[in-house]
Amino acid sequence: MPDLTLNGEPRSVPAGTTLRDLVPVADGVAVAVDGEVVPRGRLATHTLADGQRVEIVTAVQGG
Amino acid sequence: MTWSLAGRTMTSRLLLGTGGLPHTGLLPDLLAATGPAAVTVSMRRASGTARGGLLEVLRTHEVPVLPNTAGCTSAREAVLTARLAREALGTDWVKLEVIGDETSLLPDAVGLLDAAAELVADGFTVLPYSTDDPVLARRLADVGCAAVMPLGSPIGSGLGVLNPFAIESVVAAVDVPVVLDAGIGTASDAALAIELGCDAVLAASAVTRAADPVAMGHALALGVRAGALARCAGRIPRLAGARASSPAEGRIS
């Protein structure tokens, strides 16, 4: 059960969980793990590991 | 009277921010009233709840989406946010903000220059929100920014262009487009910015927080057009004294 930080909150996920399992399939969403962007095409093959910091962001009104 | 930004021909001199808009339902009317060159969005943690279809509206209207790095307080955060925006939105354009002070929301010049250089090297078209400092503007252009975006006054203040001389100095200092990026309060502020030589104006709060955002958007769109016409028309010089416009001859006595 890897323990992650997901958008700033602690989160435990089952072993073998990939980013694809966490990230909604939607226009305008992107993911970074430990400060590096993970391209859309690699979400399904990126298995989450203990201690990783995952940020999932989307476009909102701003600026 | 078009202008060019990073090789793209722009017909509108108004860029629109979406921050502060009461609801996205106003966007279609606002886009129709303003015809903006681009519309800014921010990148924030996805909550998993519906977002009101912001991107859907922008895509439907085929408006260029310009992500910003608002809220970032370091070059590292801003660079990561820009890269996330590129992945999320499929654009390498970014309005770069590195905020140095939470109260004034003034840019951190050092962090801004560092982030700009890194993002230019990474292939981004960088539009940096900066102070109205011609030296910083030149440094930003030198590292490859596609434009510079000096503030007229603090973000959201509505104080207009507080230092017209500084804005003219920025325009004179760089060969890239100048987009006035903060402090616009009403249409005359937008017209003034263009009269001073700016190529365009970015307005968010002035429009989104107006009592009638659609009407104010329309007013600003007219303001930038009026400013561009006036700039081209060649204004009369400012004189210390009066100069009569009626003939001196033929007056009755």
Short mmCIF file of C-alpha atoms in Angstrom, two decimals:
data_model
loop_
_atom_site.label_atom_id
_atom_site.label_comp_id
_atom_site.label_asym_id
_atom_site.label_seq_id
_atom_site.Cartn_x
_atom_site.Cartn_y
_atom_site.Cartn_z
CA MET A 1 0.00 0.00 0.00
CA PRO A 2 2.09 2.95 -1.20
CA ASP A 3 1.53 6.13 0.84
CA LEU A 4 1.38 9.19 -1.42
CA THR A 5 0.80 12.88 -1.13
CA LEU A 6 -1.99 13.62 -3.61
CA ASN A 7 -2.62 17.32 -4.19
CA GLY A 8 -1.17 18.07 -0.79
CA GLU A 9 -3.17 15.44 1.13
CA PRO A 10 -1.96 12.02 2.40
CA ARG A 11 -3.42 9.14 0.41
CA SER A 12 -2.84 5.39 0.43
CA VAL A 13 -3.41 3.45 -2.76
CA PRO A 14 -3.35 -0.31 -3.48
CA ALA A 15 -0.05 -1.72 -4.71
CA GLY A 16 0.16 -1.56 -8.49
CA THR A 17 -1.99 1.56 -8.79
CA THR A 18 -1.02 3.64 -11.83
CA LEU A 19 -1.53 7.33 -12.47
CA ARG A 20 -4.21 6.39 -14.99
CA ASP A 21 -6.26 5.03 -12.07
CA LEU A 22 -6.09 8.37 -10.24
CA VAL A 23 -6.39 10.92 -13.02
CA PRO A 24 -9.73 11.78 -14.64
CA VAL A 25 -9.80 11.43 -18.40
CA ALA A 26 -10.59 15.03 -19.33
CA ASP A 27 -9.47 17.93 -21.46
CA GLY A 28 -7.23 20.33 -19.61
CA VAL A 29 -5.81 18.01 -16.94
CA ALA A 30 -2.11 17.40 -16.29
CA VAL A 31 -0.07 15.49 -13.73
CA ALA A 32 3.30 15.96 -12.06
CA VAL A 33 5.08 13.46 -9.86
CA ASP A 34 7.83 14.80 -7.61
CA GLY A 35 8.02 18.00 -9.60
CA GLU A 36 8.18 16.45 -13.07
CA VAL A 37 5.32 16.43 -15.57
CA VAL A 38 4.17 12.94 -16.58
CA PRO A 39 2.94 13.02 -20.21
CA ARG A 40 -0.58 11.77 -20.87
CA GLY A 41 0.75 8.80 -22.84
CA ARG A 42 2.68 7.48 -19.85
CA LEU A 43 -0.05 7.65 -17.19
CA ALA A 44 -1.05 4.02 -17.66
CA THR A 45 2.49 2.73 -17.25
CA HIS A 46 3.48 4.94 -14.31
CA THR A 47 3.09 2.79 -11.20
CA LEU A 48 2.92 4.78 -7.99
CA ALA A 49 5.54 4.27 -5.30
CA ASP A 50 5.77 5.05 -1.61
CA GLY A 51 6.44 8.69 -0.75
CA GLN A 52 5.69 10.17 -4.15
CA ARG A 53 4.16 13.64 -4.37
CA VAL A 54 1.45 13.71 -7.02
CA GLU A 55 -0.11 16.92 -8.31
CA ILE A 56 -3.15 16.77 -10.59
CA VAL A 57 -4.12 20.16 -12.00
CA THR A 58 -6.67 21.59 -14.34
CA ALA A 59 -7.51 24.94 -15.91
CA VAL A 60 -9.74 27.26 -13.88
CA GLN A 61 -10.84 30.88 -14.25
CA GLY A 62 -7.90 33.16 -13.58
CA GLY A 63 -5.66 36.00 -14.58
CA MET B 1 -4.44 47.92 -37.54
CA THR B 2 -3.22 44.48 -36.63
CA TRP B 3 -0.25 43.67 -34.46
CA SER B 4 1.99 40.65 -34.27
CA LEU B 5 2.81 38.46 -31.29
CA ALA B 6 5.35 35.65 -31.67
CA GLY B 7 4.66 35.48 -35.39
CA ARG B 8 0.89 35.39 -34.95
CA THR B 9 -1.16 38.23 -36.44
CA MET B 10 -3.58 39.68 -33.90
CA THR B 11 -6.59 41.74 -34.87
CA SER B 12 -7.71 42.47 -31.30
CA ARG B 13 -5.67 44.56 -28.88
CA LEU B 14 -7.52 43.22 -25.87
CA LEU B 15 -6.58 40.12 -23.91
CA LEU B 16 -9.10 38.98 -21.38
CA GLY B 17 -8.61 37.43 -17.97
CA THR B 18 -11.33 35.18 -16.63
CA GLY B 19 -10.50 35.49 -12.92
CA GLY B 20 -13.31 36.97 -10.87
CA LEU B 21 -16.09 36.30 -13.36
CA PRO B 22 -19.23 35.53 -11.31
CA HIS B 23 -19.99 32.47 -13.45
CA THR B 24 -18.83 30.97 -16.72
CA GLY B 25 -22.33 31.40 -18.14
CA LEU B 26 -21.35 35.02 -18.87
CA LEU B 27 -18.39 33.95 -21.02
CA PRO B 28 -20.11 33.50 -24.40
CA ASP B 29 -21.63 37.01 -24.27
CA LEU B 30 -18.35 38.42 -22.97
CA LEU B 31 -16.36 36.79 -25.77
CA ALA B 32 -18.84 38.12 -28.33
CA ALA B 33 -18.63 41.63 -26.86
CA THR B 34 -14.83 41.74 -26.68
CA GLY B 35 -13.42 39.48 -29.40
CA PRO B 36 -10.24 39.02 -27.36
CA ALA B 37 -6.84 38.10 -28.83
CA ALA B 38 -6.49 35.52 -26.06
CA VAL B 39 -8.11 34.50 -22.80
CA THR B 40 -6.13 33.64 -19.70
CA VAL B 41 -6.75 30.73 -17.35
CA SER B 42 -4.98 29.56 -14.20
CA MET B 43 -3.82 26.08 -13.29
CA ARG B 44 -5.09 24.72 -9.98
CA ARG B 45 -5.37 21.37 -8.22
CA ALA B 46 -8.23 19.37 -9.70
CA SER B 47 -10.91 18.82 -7.08
CA GLY B 48 -12.73 16.14 -9.00
CA THR B 49 -15.85 18.28 -9.20
CA ALA B 50 -17.28 19.77 -12.36
CA ARG B 51 -15.57 22.95 -13.56
CA GLY B 52 -18.45 24.60 -15.32
CA GLY B 53 -17.11 23.94 -18.78
CA LEU B 54 -14.63 26.83 -18.94
CA LEU B 55 -12.37 25.15 -21.49
CA GLU B 56 -15.32 23.85 -23.45
CA VAL B 57 -16.62 27.40 -23.93
CA LEU B 58 -13.20 28.69 -24.95
CA ARG B 59 -12.66 25.81 -27.38
CA THR B 60 -16.13 26.30 -28.87
CA HIS B 61 -15.40 29.98 -29.52
CA GLU B 62 -11.94 29.11 -30.87
CA VAL B 63 -10.30 31.68 -28.60
CA PRO B 64 -6.58 31.14 -27.95
CA VAL B 65 -6.14 30.00 -24.35
CA LEU B 66 -3.27 31.62 -22.48
CA PRO B 67 -2.42 29.83 -19.23
CA ASN B 68 -0.80 31.87 -16.49
CA THR B 69 1.35 30.96 -13.52
CA ALA B 70 -0.62 33.14 -11.11
CA GLY B 71 0.07 32.47 -7.47
CA CYS B 72 3.58 31.13 -8.04
CA THR B 73 6.14 32.68 -5.71
CA SER B 74 9.30 31.07 -7.06
CA ALA B 75 10.84 30.37 -10.44
CA ARG B 76 10.65 26.63 -9.69
CA GLU B 77 6.88 26.72 -9.08
CA ALA B 78 6.29 28.89 -12.13
CA VAL B 79 8.33 26.65 -14.44
CA LEU B 80 6.50 23.52 -13.24
CA THR B 81 3.13 25.25 -13.58
CA ALA B 82 3.97 26.33 -17.13
CA ARG B 83 4.96 22.76 -18.02
CA LEU B 84 1.74 21.40 -16.50
CA ALA B 85 -0.24 23.96 -18.49
CA ARG B 86 1.51 22.92 -21.70
CA GLU B 87 0.66 19.28 -21.05
CA ALA B 88 -2.93 20.07 -20.01
CA LEU B 89 -3.82 22.61 -22.69
CA GLY B 90 -1.54 21.79 -25.58
CA THR B 91 -0.06 25.29 -25.82
CA ASP B 92 3.50 26.43 -25.26
CA TRP B 93 2.34 29.99 -24.62
CA VAL B 94 2.48 31.12 -21.01
CA LYS B 95 1.78 34.33 -19.17
CA LEU B 96 4.58 34.09 -16.66
CA GLU B 97 3.96 35.40 -13.17
CA VAL B 98 6.40 35.09 -10.28
CA ILE B 99 4.93 36.99 -7.38
CA GLY B 100 7.36 38.54 -4.91
CA ASP B 101 4.98 39.95 -2.35
CA GLU B 102 1.60 38.64 -1.26
CA THR B 103 0.25 42.08 -0.34
CA SER B 104 1.21 44.13 -3.39
CA LEU B 105 1.32 41.15 -5.77
CA LEU B 106 4.32 42.83 -7.38
CA PRO B 107 6.55 40.61 -9.51
CA ASP B 108 9.81 39.17 -8.18
CA ALA B 109 12.16 40.51 -10.85
CA VAL B 110 14.97 38.05 -10.14
CA GLY B 111 12.75 34.97 -10.09
CA LEU B 112 10.89 36.22 -13.15
CA LEU B 113 14.05 36.57 -15.22
CA ASP B 114 15.32 33.14 -14.11
CA ALA B 115 12.00 31.45 -14.94
CA ALA B 116 11.72 33.28 -18.26
CA ALA B 117 15.16 32.14 -19.38
CA GLU B 118 14.45 28.53 -18.38
CA LEU B 119 11.09 28.44 -20.14
CA VAL B 120 12.41 30.08 -23.33
CA ALA B 121 15.15 27.42 -23.41
CA ASP B 122 12.42 24.79 -23.02
CA GLY B 123 10.60 26.07 -26.11
CA PHE B 124 7.92 28.21 -24.49
CA THR B 125 6.53 31.48 -25.85
CA VAL B 126 6.94 33.52 -22.69
CA LEU B 127 4.84 36.60 -21.88
CA PRO B 128 6.14 37.87 -18.53
CA TYR B 129 4.10 40.00 -16.12
CA SER B 130 6.64 42.57 -14.95
CA THR B 131 7.06 45.87 -13.22
CA ASP B 132 7.09 49.03 -15.35
CA ASP B 133 10.90 49.02 -15.36
CA PRO B 134 12.47 49.52 -18.81
CA VAL B 135 15.71 47.87 -17.73
CA LEU B 136 13.96 44.70 -16.58
CA ALA B 137 11.84 44.78 -19.75
CA ARG B 138 15.00 44.83 -21.86
CA ARG B 139 16.52 41.97 -19.86
CA LEU B 140 13.34 39.93 -20.36
CA ALA B 141 13.40 40.61 -24.10
CA ASP B 142 17.11 39.75 -24.21
CA VAL B 143 16.49 36.28 -22.75
CA GLY B 144 13.94 35.64 -25.49
CA CYS B 145 10.53 36.63 -24.14
CA ALA B 146 7.99 37.13 -26.95
CA ALA B 147 6.56 40.25 -25.29
CA VAL B 148 6.76 42.14 -22.04
CA MET B 149 3.76 42.84 -19.86
CA PRO B 150 4.37 45.77 -17.53
CA LEU B 151 1.81 46.63 -14.89
CA GLY B 152 -0.07 49.92 -15.04
CA SER B 153 -0.78 49.64 -11.30
CA PRO B 154 -1.20 46.72 -8.86
CA ILE B 155 -3.25 43.69 -9.92
CA GLY B 156 -6.96 44.21 -9.37
CA SER B 157 -6.49 47.77 -8.10
CA GLY B 158 -8.28 49.52 -10.96
CA LEU B 159 -5.92 52.49 -10.51
CA GLY B 160 -5.14 52.64 -14.22
CA VAL B 161 -1.75 53.68 -15.60
CA LEU B 162 -0.07 55.34 -12.64
CA ASN B 163 3.21 56.11 -14.39
CA PRO B 164 2.67 56.87 -18.07
CA PHE B 165 6.29 57.94 -18.43
CA ALA B 166 7.51 54.51 -17.27
CA ILE B 167 5.21 52.72 -19.72
CA GLU B 168 6.51 54.89 -22.57
CA SER B 169 10.03 54.08 -21.43
CA VAL B 170 9.29 50.35 -21.55
CA VAL B 171 7.86 50.73 -25.07
CA ALA B 172 11.01 52.57 -26.14
CA ALA B 173 13.32 50.03 -24.50
CA VAL B 174 12.24 46.85 -26.29
CA ASP B 175 11.61 45.62 -29.82
CA VAL B 176 9.05 43.02 -28.71
CA PRO B 177 5.35 43.84 -28.21
CA VAL B 178 4.32 45.51 -24.97
CA VAL B 179 1.07 44.40 -23.34
CA LEU B 180 -0.11 46.44 -20.39
CA ASP B 181 -1.07 43.84 -17.87
CA ALA B 182 -2.53 45.06 -14.62
CA GLY B 183 -4.44 47.87 -13.01
CA ILE B 184 -6.90 48.70 -15.76
CA GLY B 185 -10.07 50.11 -14.23
CA THR B 186 -12.11 51.40 -17.12
CA ALA B 187 -12.11 52.07 -20.86
CA SER B 188 -10.09 55.28 -20.72
CA ASP B 189 -7.24 53.43 -18.98
CA ALA B 190 -7.13 50.93 -21.83
CA ALA B 191 -7.18 53.71 -24.43
CA LEU B 192 -4.36 55.54 -22.63
CA ALA B 193 -2.18 52.41 -22.53
CA ILE B 194 -2.46 52.03 -26.30
CA GLU B 195 -1.91 55.76 -26.87
CA LEU B 196 1.32 55.44 -24.87
CA GLY B 197 2.54 52.85 -27.36
CA CYS B 198 1.47 49.54 -25.87
CA ASP B 199 0.41 47.00 -28.49
CA ALA B 200 -2.36 45.55 -26.35
CA VAL B 201 -3.97 45.51 -22.94
CA LEU B 202 -4.83 42.60 -20.69
CA ALA B 203 -7.80 43.17 -18.42
CA ALA B 204 -9.38 40.82 -15.93
CA SER B 205 -10.88 42.41 -12.82
CA ALA B 206 -11.87 45.59 -14.67
CA VAL B 207 -14.25 43.46 -16.69
CA THR B 208 -15.10 40.49 -14.50
CA ARG B 209 -15.79 42.54 -11.37
CA ALA B 210 -17.66 45.37 -13.11
CA ALA B 211 -21.34 45.65 -12.27
CA ASP B 212 -22.03 44.65 -15.88
CA PRO B 213 -19.04 42.62 -17.13
CA VAL B 214 -20.32 42.28 -20.70
CA ALA B 215 -20.90 46.03 -21.08
CA MET B 216 -17.49 46.83 -19.59
CA GLY B 217 -15.86 44.27 -21.87
CA HIS B 218 -17.45 46.01 -24.83
CA ALA B 219 -16.26 49.40 -23.51
CA LEU B 220 -12.67 48.16 -23.16
CA ALA B 221 -12.73 46.69 -26.66
CA LEU B 222 -13.78 50.12 -27.96
CA GLY B 223 -11.20 51.78 -25.71
CA VAL B 224 -8.26 49.90 -27.20
CA ARG B 225 -9.54 50.62 -30.72
CA ALA B 226 -9.91 54.31 -29.92
CA GLY B 227 -6.41 54.36 -28.43
CA ALA B 228 -4.92 52.73 -31.53
CA LEU B 229 -6.68 55.19 -33.84
CA ALA B 230 -5.53 58.13 -31.73
CA ARG B 231 -1.95 56.83 -31.63
CA CYS B 232 -1.87 56.58 -35.43
CA ALA B 233 -3.61 59.94 -35.89
CA GLY B 234 -0.76 61.83 -34.23
CA ARG B 235 -1.90 63.84 -31.26
CA ILE B 236 -1.16 67.56 -30.97
CA PRO B 237 1.76 68.57 -28.76
CA ARG B 238 1.09 69.57 -25.18
CA LEU B 239 1.59 73.34 -24.80
CA ALA B 240 2.29 75.41 -21.73
CA GLY B 241 -0.20 78.05 -22.89
CA ALA B 242 -3.27 78.54 -25.05
CA ARG B 243 -3.28 78.57 -28.84
CA ALA B 244 -6.45 80.02 -30.38
CA SER B 245 -8.20 77.86 -32.94
CA SER B 246 -10.42 80.67 -34.31
CA PRO B 247 -8.86 83.22 -36.71
CA ALA B 248 -7.44 86.39 -35.16
CA GLU B 249 -8.44 88.49 -38.17
CA GLY B 250 -11.90 90.01 -38.71
CA ARG B 251 -12.94 90.38 -35.14
CA ILE B 252 -15.44 93.16 -34.45
CA SER B 253 -14.35 96.09 -32.32
#
